[in-house]
CSV table of N, CA and C in Angstrom, one decimal:
chain,number,residue,atom,x,y,z
A,56,MET,N,132.4,56.7,207.6
A,56,MET,CA,133.4,57.4,208.7
A,56,MET,C,133.1,56.5,209.7
A,57,GLU,N,134.3,56.6,210.6
A,57,GLU,CA,134.4,55.7,211.9
A,57,GLU,C,133.9,56.5,213.0
A,58,SER,N,133.2,56.0,214.3
A,58,SER,CA,132.9,56.7,215.3
A,58,SER,C,132.9,55.9,216.3
A,59,ASN,N,133.2,56.7,217.4
A,59,ASN,CA,133.1,55.6,218.9
A,59,ASN,C,131.7,55.3,219.4
A,60,TRP,N,130.8,56.1,218.5
A,60,TRP,CA,129.3,55.9,219.2
A,60,TRP,C,128.7,54.3,218.8
A,61,ILE,N,127.9,53.9,219.9
A,61,ILE,CA,127.3,52.7,219.6
A,61,ILE,C,126.2,52.7,218.8
A,62,ILE,N,125.4,53.6,218.6
A,62,ILE,CA,124.5,53.5,217.8
A,62,ILE,C,124.3,55.0,217.2
A,63,THR,N,124.3,54.8,215.8
A,63,THR,CA,124.6,56.0,214.7
A,63,THR,C,123.5,56.1,214.2
A,64,ILE,N,123.6,57.2,213.2
A,64,ILE,CA,122.5,57.4,212.4
A,64,ILE,C,123.7,56.9,210.8
A,65,ASP,N,122.9,56.9,209.9
A,65,ASP,CA,123.5,56.4,208.5
A,65,ASP,C,124.9,57.2,208.2
A,66,ILE,N,125.0,58.4,208.6
A,66,ILE,CA,126.3,59.0,208.3
A,66,ILE,C,127.2,59.0,209.5
A,67,GLY,N,127.1,58.1,210.4
A,67,GLY,CA,128.1,57.5,211.6
A,67,GLY,C,128.0,58.7,212.7
A,68,THR,N,127.1,59.6,212.8
A,68,THR,CA,127.1,60.6,213.9
A,68,THR,C,126.0,60.4,214.9
A,69,GLN,N,126.3,60.7,216.3
A,69,GLN,CA,125.4,60.4,217.0
A,69,GLN,C,123.9,60.5,216.9
A,70,MET,N,123.2,59.6,217.5
A,70,MET,CA,121.8,59.8,217.1
A,70,MET,C,121.1,60.7,218.1
A,71,ASP,N,120.4,61.5,217.8
A,71,ASP,CA,119.6,62.4,218.6
A,71,ASP,C,118.7,61.6,219.6
A,72,ALA,N,118.9,62.3,220.8
A,72,ALA,CA,118.0,61.4,221.9
A,72,ALA,C,116.6,61.0,221.6
A,73,HIS,N,116.2,62.3,221.0
A,73,HIS,CA,114.4,62.4,220.8
A,73,HIS,C,114.3,60.8,219.7
A,74,ASN,N,115.1,60.9,218.9
A,74,ASN,CA,115.0,59.7,217.6
A,74,ASN,C,115.5,58.0,218.4
A,75,TRP,N,116.3,58.2,219.4
A,75,TRP,CA,116.7,56.8,220.0
A,75,TRP,C,115.4,56.8,220.8
A,76,ARG,N,114.9,57.7,221.6
A,76,ARG,CA,113.8,57.1,222.6
A,76,ARG,C,112.6,56.6,221.5
A,77,LYS,N,112.3,57.5,220.4
A,77,LYS,CA,111.5,56.8,219.8
A,77,LYS,C,111.4,55.3,219.0
A,78,LEU,N,112.7,54.9,218.8
A,78,LEU,CA,113.3,53.9,218.3
A,78,LEU,C,113.1,52.5,219.8
A,79,PHE,N,113.5,53.1,220.6
A,79,PHE,CA,113.8,52.2,221.8
A,79,PHE,C,112.4,51.9,222.5
A,80,ARG,N,111.3,52.9,222.5
A,80,ARG,CA,110.0,52.8,222.9
A,80,ARG,C,109.2,51.5,222.7
A,81,PRO,N,109.2,50.9,221.1
A,81,PRO,CA,108.5,49.9,221.0
A,81,PRO,C,109.1,48.3,221.5
A,82,PHE,N,110.4,48.5,221.5
A,82,PHE,CA,111.0,47.4,222.0
A,82,PHE,C,111.0,47.2,223.4
A,83,ALA,N,111.3,48.5,224.4
A,83,ALA,CA,111.1,48.3,225.7
A,83,ALA,C,109.6,48.0,226.0
A,84,ASP,N,108.4,48.4,225.5
A,84,ASP,CA,107.2,48.0,225.7
A,84,ASP,C,106.9,46.6,225.6
A,85,ALA,N,107.4,45.9,224.7
A,85,ALA,CA,107.3,44.6,224.2
A,85,ALA,C,107.9,43.6,225.3
A,86,VAL,N,109.1,43.9,225.9
A,86,VAL,CA,110.0,43.3,226.6
A,86,VAL,C,109.7,43.7,228.2
A,87,ALA,N,109.7,44.9,228.6
A,87,ALA,CA,109.8,45.3,229.9
A,87,ALA,C,109.2,46.8,229.8
A,88,PRO,N,107.7,46.7,229.9
A,88,PRO,CA,107.1,48.3,229.9
A,88,PRO,C,107.4,49.2,230.8
A,89,GLY,N,107.8,50.2,230.8
A,89,GLY,CA,108.1,51.1,231.6
A,89,GLY,C,109.8,51.5,231.6
A,90,VAL,N,110.4,50.6,231.0
A,90,VAL,CA,112.1,50.6,230.8
A,90,VAL,C,112.3,51.9,230.0
A,91,THR,N,113.2,52.6,230.7
A,91,THR,CA,113.6,54.0,229.4
A,91,THR,C,115.2,53.8,229.6
A,92,PRO,N,115.5,54.5,228.4
A,92,PRO,CA,117.1,54.5,228.4
A,92,PRO,C,117.8,55.0,229.7
A,93,HIS,N,117.2,56.1,230.1
A,93,HIS,CA,117.7,56.5,231.6
A,93,HIS,C,117.7,55.4,232.7
A,94,SER,N,116.6,54.9,232.6
A,94,SER,CA,116.5,53.5,233.9
A,94,SER,C,117.5,52.4,233.4
A,95,LEU,N,118.1,52.3,232.2
A,95,LEU,CA,119.1,51.5,231.9
A,95,LEU,C,120.3,51.8,232.4
A,96,ARG,N,120.7,53.1,232.2
A,96,ARG,CA,121.7,53.8,232.6
A,96,ARG,C,122.1,53.6,234.4
A,97,HIS,N,120.8,53.7,234.9
A,97,HIS,CA,120.9,53.5,236.2
A,97,HIS,C,121.1,52.2,236.6
A,98,ALA,N,120.7,51.2,235.9
A,98,ALA,CA,120.8,49.7,236.0
A,98,ALA,C,122.2,49.3,236.0
A,99,PHE,N,122.7,50.1,234.7
A,99,PHE,CA,124.3,49.6,234.4
A,99,PHE,C,125.0,50.1,235.6
A,100,ALA,N,124.8,51.4,235.9
A,100,ALA,CA,125.7,51.8,237.1
A,100,ALA,C,125.7,50.9,238.3
A,101,THR,N,124.6,50.7,238.6
A,101,THR,CA,124.3,50.2,239.8
A,101,THR,C,124.9,48.4,240.0
A,102,LEU,N,124.7,48.0,238.7
A,102,LEU,CA,125.2,46.5,238.6
A,102,LEU,C,126.8,46.5,238.4
A,103,MET,N,127.3,47.5,237.7
A,103,MET,CA,128.5,47.5,237.8
A,103,MET,C,129.3,48.0,239.3
A,104,LEU,N,128.7,48.8,240.0
A,104,LEU,CA,129.1,49.0,241.2
A,104,LEU,C,129.0,48.0,242.2
A,105,GLU,N,127.9,47.1,242.1
A,105,GLU,CA,127.6,46.0,243.1
A,105,GLU,C,128.6,44.8,242.7
A,106,GLU,N,128.9,44.7,241.4
A,106,GLU,CA,130.3,44.1,241.3
A,106,GLU,C,131.6,44.5,241.3
A,107,GLY,N,131.9,45.5,241.8
A,107,GLY,CA,132.9,45.8,242.5
A,107,GLY,C,134.0,46.6,241.5
A,108,VAL,N,133.3,47.0,240.5
A,108,VAL,CA,134.2,47.9,239.2
A,108,VAL,C,134.2,49.2,239.8
A,109,PRO,N,135.3,49.5,239.8
A,109,PRO,CA,135.9,50.9,240.5
A,109,PRO,C,135.1,51.8,239.9
A,110,MET,N,134.6,53.0,241.0
A,110,MET,CA,133.7,54.1,240.5
A,110,MET,C,134.5,54.8,239.2
A,111,ARG,N,135.9,54.9,239.3
A,111,ARG,CA,136.4,55.9,238.2
A,111,ARG,C,136.2,55.0,236.9
A,112,VAL,N,136.1,53.8,236.6
A,112,VAL,CA,136.0,52.9,235.6
A,112,VAL,C,134.2,52.9,235.2
A,113,VAL,N,133.4,53.0,236.0
A,113,VAL,CA,132.0,53.2,235.8
A,113,VAL,C,131.8,54.8,235.2
A,114,SER,N,132.3,55.6,236.1
A,114,SER,CA,132.2,57.1,235.6
A,114,SER,C,132.5,57.1,233.9
A,115,ASP,N,133.9,56.6,233.9
A,115,ASP,CA,134.5,56.7,232.3
A,115,ASP,C,133.4,56.2,231.3
A,116,GLN,N,132.8,54.8,231.5
A,116,GLN,CA,131.9,54.1,230.8
A,116,GLN,C,131.1,54.9,230.4
A,117,MET,N,130.4,55.6,231.4
A,117,MET,CA,129.3,56.3,231.5
A,117,MET,C,129.5,57.7,230.7
A,118,GLY,N,130.6,57.9,230.6
A,118,GLY,CA,131.0,59.4,229.8
A,118,GLY,C,130.8,60.6,230.7
A,119,HIS,N,131.0,60.3,232.1
A,119,HIS,CA,131.1,61.6,233.0
A,119,HIS,C,132.3,62.1,233.0
A,120,SER,N,132.3,63.4,233.4
A,120,SER,CA,133.6,64.1,233.5
A,120,SER,C,134.1,64.0,234.7
A,121,SER,N,133.4,63.5,236.0
A,121,SER,CA,133.9,63.3,237.3
A,121,SER,C,133.1,62.0,237.8
A,122,THR,N,133.9,61.5,238.7
A,122,THR,CA,133.4,60.3,239.5
A,122,THR,C,132.3,60.9,240.2
A,123,ARG,N,132.3,61.9,240.8
A,123,ARG,CA,131.1,62.8,241.4
A,123,ARG,C,129.9,62.7,241.0
A,124,ILE,N,129.9,63.0,240.0
A,124,ILE,CA,128.3,62.7,239.2
A,124,ILE,C,127.8,61.5,239.0
A,125,THR,N,128.9,60.4,238.8
A,125,THR,CA,128.3,58.8,238.8
A,125,THR,C,128.1,58.8,240.3
A,126,GLU,N,128.5,59.0,241.2
A,126,GLU,CA,128.5,58.7,242.6
A,126,GLU,C,127.2,59.0,243.2
A,127,THR,N,126.9,60.3,242.7
A,127,THR,CA,125.9,61.1,243.4
A,127,THR,C,124.5,61.2,242.8
A,128,THR,N,124.7,60.6,241.4
A,128,THR,CA,123.4,60.3,240.6
A,128,THR,C,123.0,58.6,240.5
A,129,TYR,N,124.2,58.2,240.2
A,129,TYR,CA,123.9,56.7,239.9
A,129,TYR,C,124.2,55.6,240.6
A,130,SER,N,124.8,55.8,242.0
A,130,SER,CA,125.3,54.9,242.9
A,130,SER,C,124.0,54.9,243.8
A,131,HIS,N,123.3,53.7,244.0
A,131,HIS,CA,122.3,53.2,245.1
A,131,HIS,C,122.9,52.3,246.0
A,132,VAL,N,122.4,52.5,247.2
A,132,VAL,CA,122.5,51.6,248.2
A,132,VAL,C,121.7,50.6,248.1
A,133,THR,N,122.0,49.3,247.7
A,133,THR,CA,121.0,48.3,247.2
A,133,THR,C,121.1,47.1,248.3
A,134,ALA,N,120.0,46.3,248.7
A,134,ALA,CA,120.3,45.4,249.6
A,134,ALA,C,121.3,44.6,249.5
A,135,ARG,N,121.8,44.1,248.1
A,135,ARG,CA,123.1,43.5,248.2
A,135,ARG,C,124.1,44.1,248.7
A,136,LEU,N,124.4,45.3,248.4
A,136,LEU,CA,125.5,46.1,249.0
A,136,LEU,C,125.3,46.2,250.3
A,137,GLN,N,124.3,46.5,250.9
A,137,GLN,CA,124.3,46.4,252.4
A,137,GLN,C,124.8,44.9,253.2
A,138,HIS,N,124.2,43.8,252.3
A,138,HIS,CA,124.5,42.6,253.0
A,138,HIS,C,126.3,42.3,252.7
A,139,GLU,N,126.8,42.8,251.5
A,139,GLU,CA,128.1,42.5,251.8
A,139,GLU,C,128.7,43.3,252.4
A,140,ALA,N,128.3,44.7,252.9
A,140,ALA,CA,129.0,45.6,254.0
A,140,ALA,C,129.2,44.7,255.1
A,141,GLY,N,128.0,44.2,255.6
A,141,GLY,CA,127.9,43.6,256.7
A,141,GLY,C,128.8,42.2,256.8
A,142,ALA,N,128.7,41.7,255.9
A,142,ALA,CA,129.6,40.3,255.6
A,142,ALA,C,131.1,41.0,255.8
A,143,ALA,N,131.5,42.1,255.2
A,143,ALA,CA,132.9,42.6,255.3
A,143,ALA,C,133.0,42.9,256.7
A,144,VAL,N,132.0,43.5,257.5
A,144,VAL,CA,132.2,43.6,258.8
A,144,VAL,C,132.6,42.3,259.8
A,145,ASP,N,131.8,41.3,259.4
A,145,ASP,CA,131.8,40.1,259.9
A,145,ASP,C,133.2,39.3,259.9
A,146,ARG,N,133.9,39.6,258.3
A,146,ARG,CA,134.9,39.2,258.1
A,146,ARG,C,136.2,39.8,259.1
A,147,ALA,N,136.0,41.1,259.0
A,147,ALA,CA,137.2,42.1,259.6
A,147,ALA,C,137.0,41.6,261.5
A,148,LEU,N,135.9,41.2,261.7
A,148,LEU,CA,135.9,40.7,263.2
A,148,LEU,C,136.3,39.2,263.5
A,149,GLY,N,136.4,38.5,262.3
A,149,GLY,CA,136.6,37.2,262.5
A,149,GLY,C,135.7,36.5,262.5
A,150,MET,N,134.5,36.8,262.5
A,150,MET,CA,133.0,36.0,262.4
A,150,MET,C,132.6,35.1,261.7
């Protein structure tokens, strides 16, 4: 059976969230203690937005029905974004 899911159980259906967390925990504890699947979603969204990926594309990649969900939940104002905003103002003013 073919599916669009990245991680599936043996029969090709979506893995239950509880089982996914149980599978993920030992790996996360060995590599980056405290990291959760949810924190990875935040990191993914933030990195994509910092790289200039349009909100609609990030929203679609995350499976959201609306960009508003992505924008209000996953869009963070980072130091990098603040710096880039300042640089954009400088460019606009010819500085």
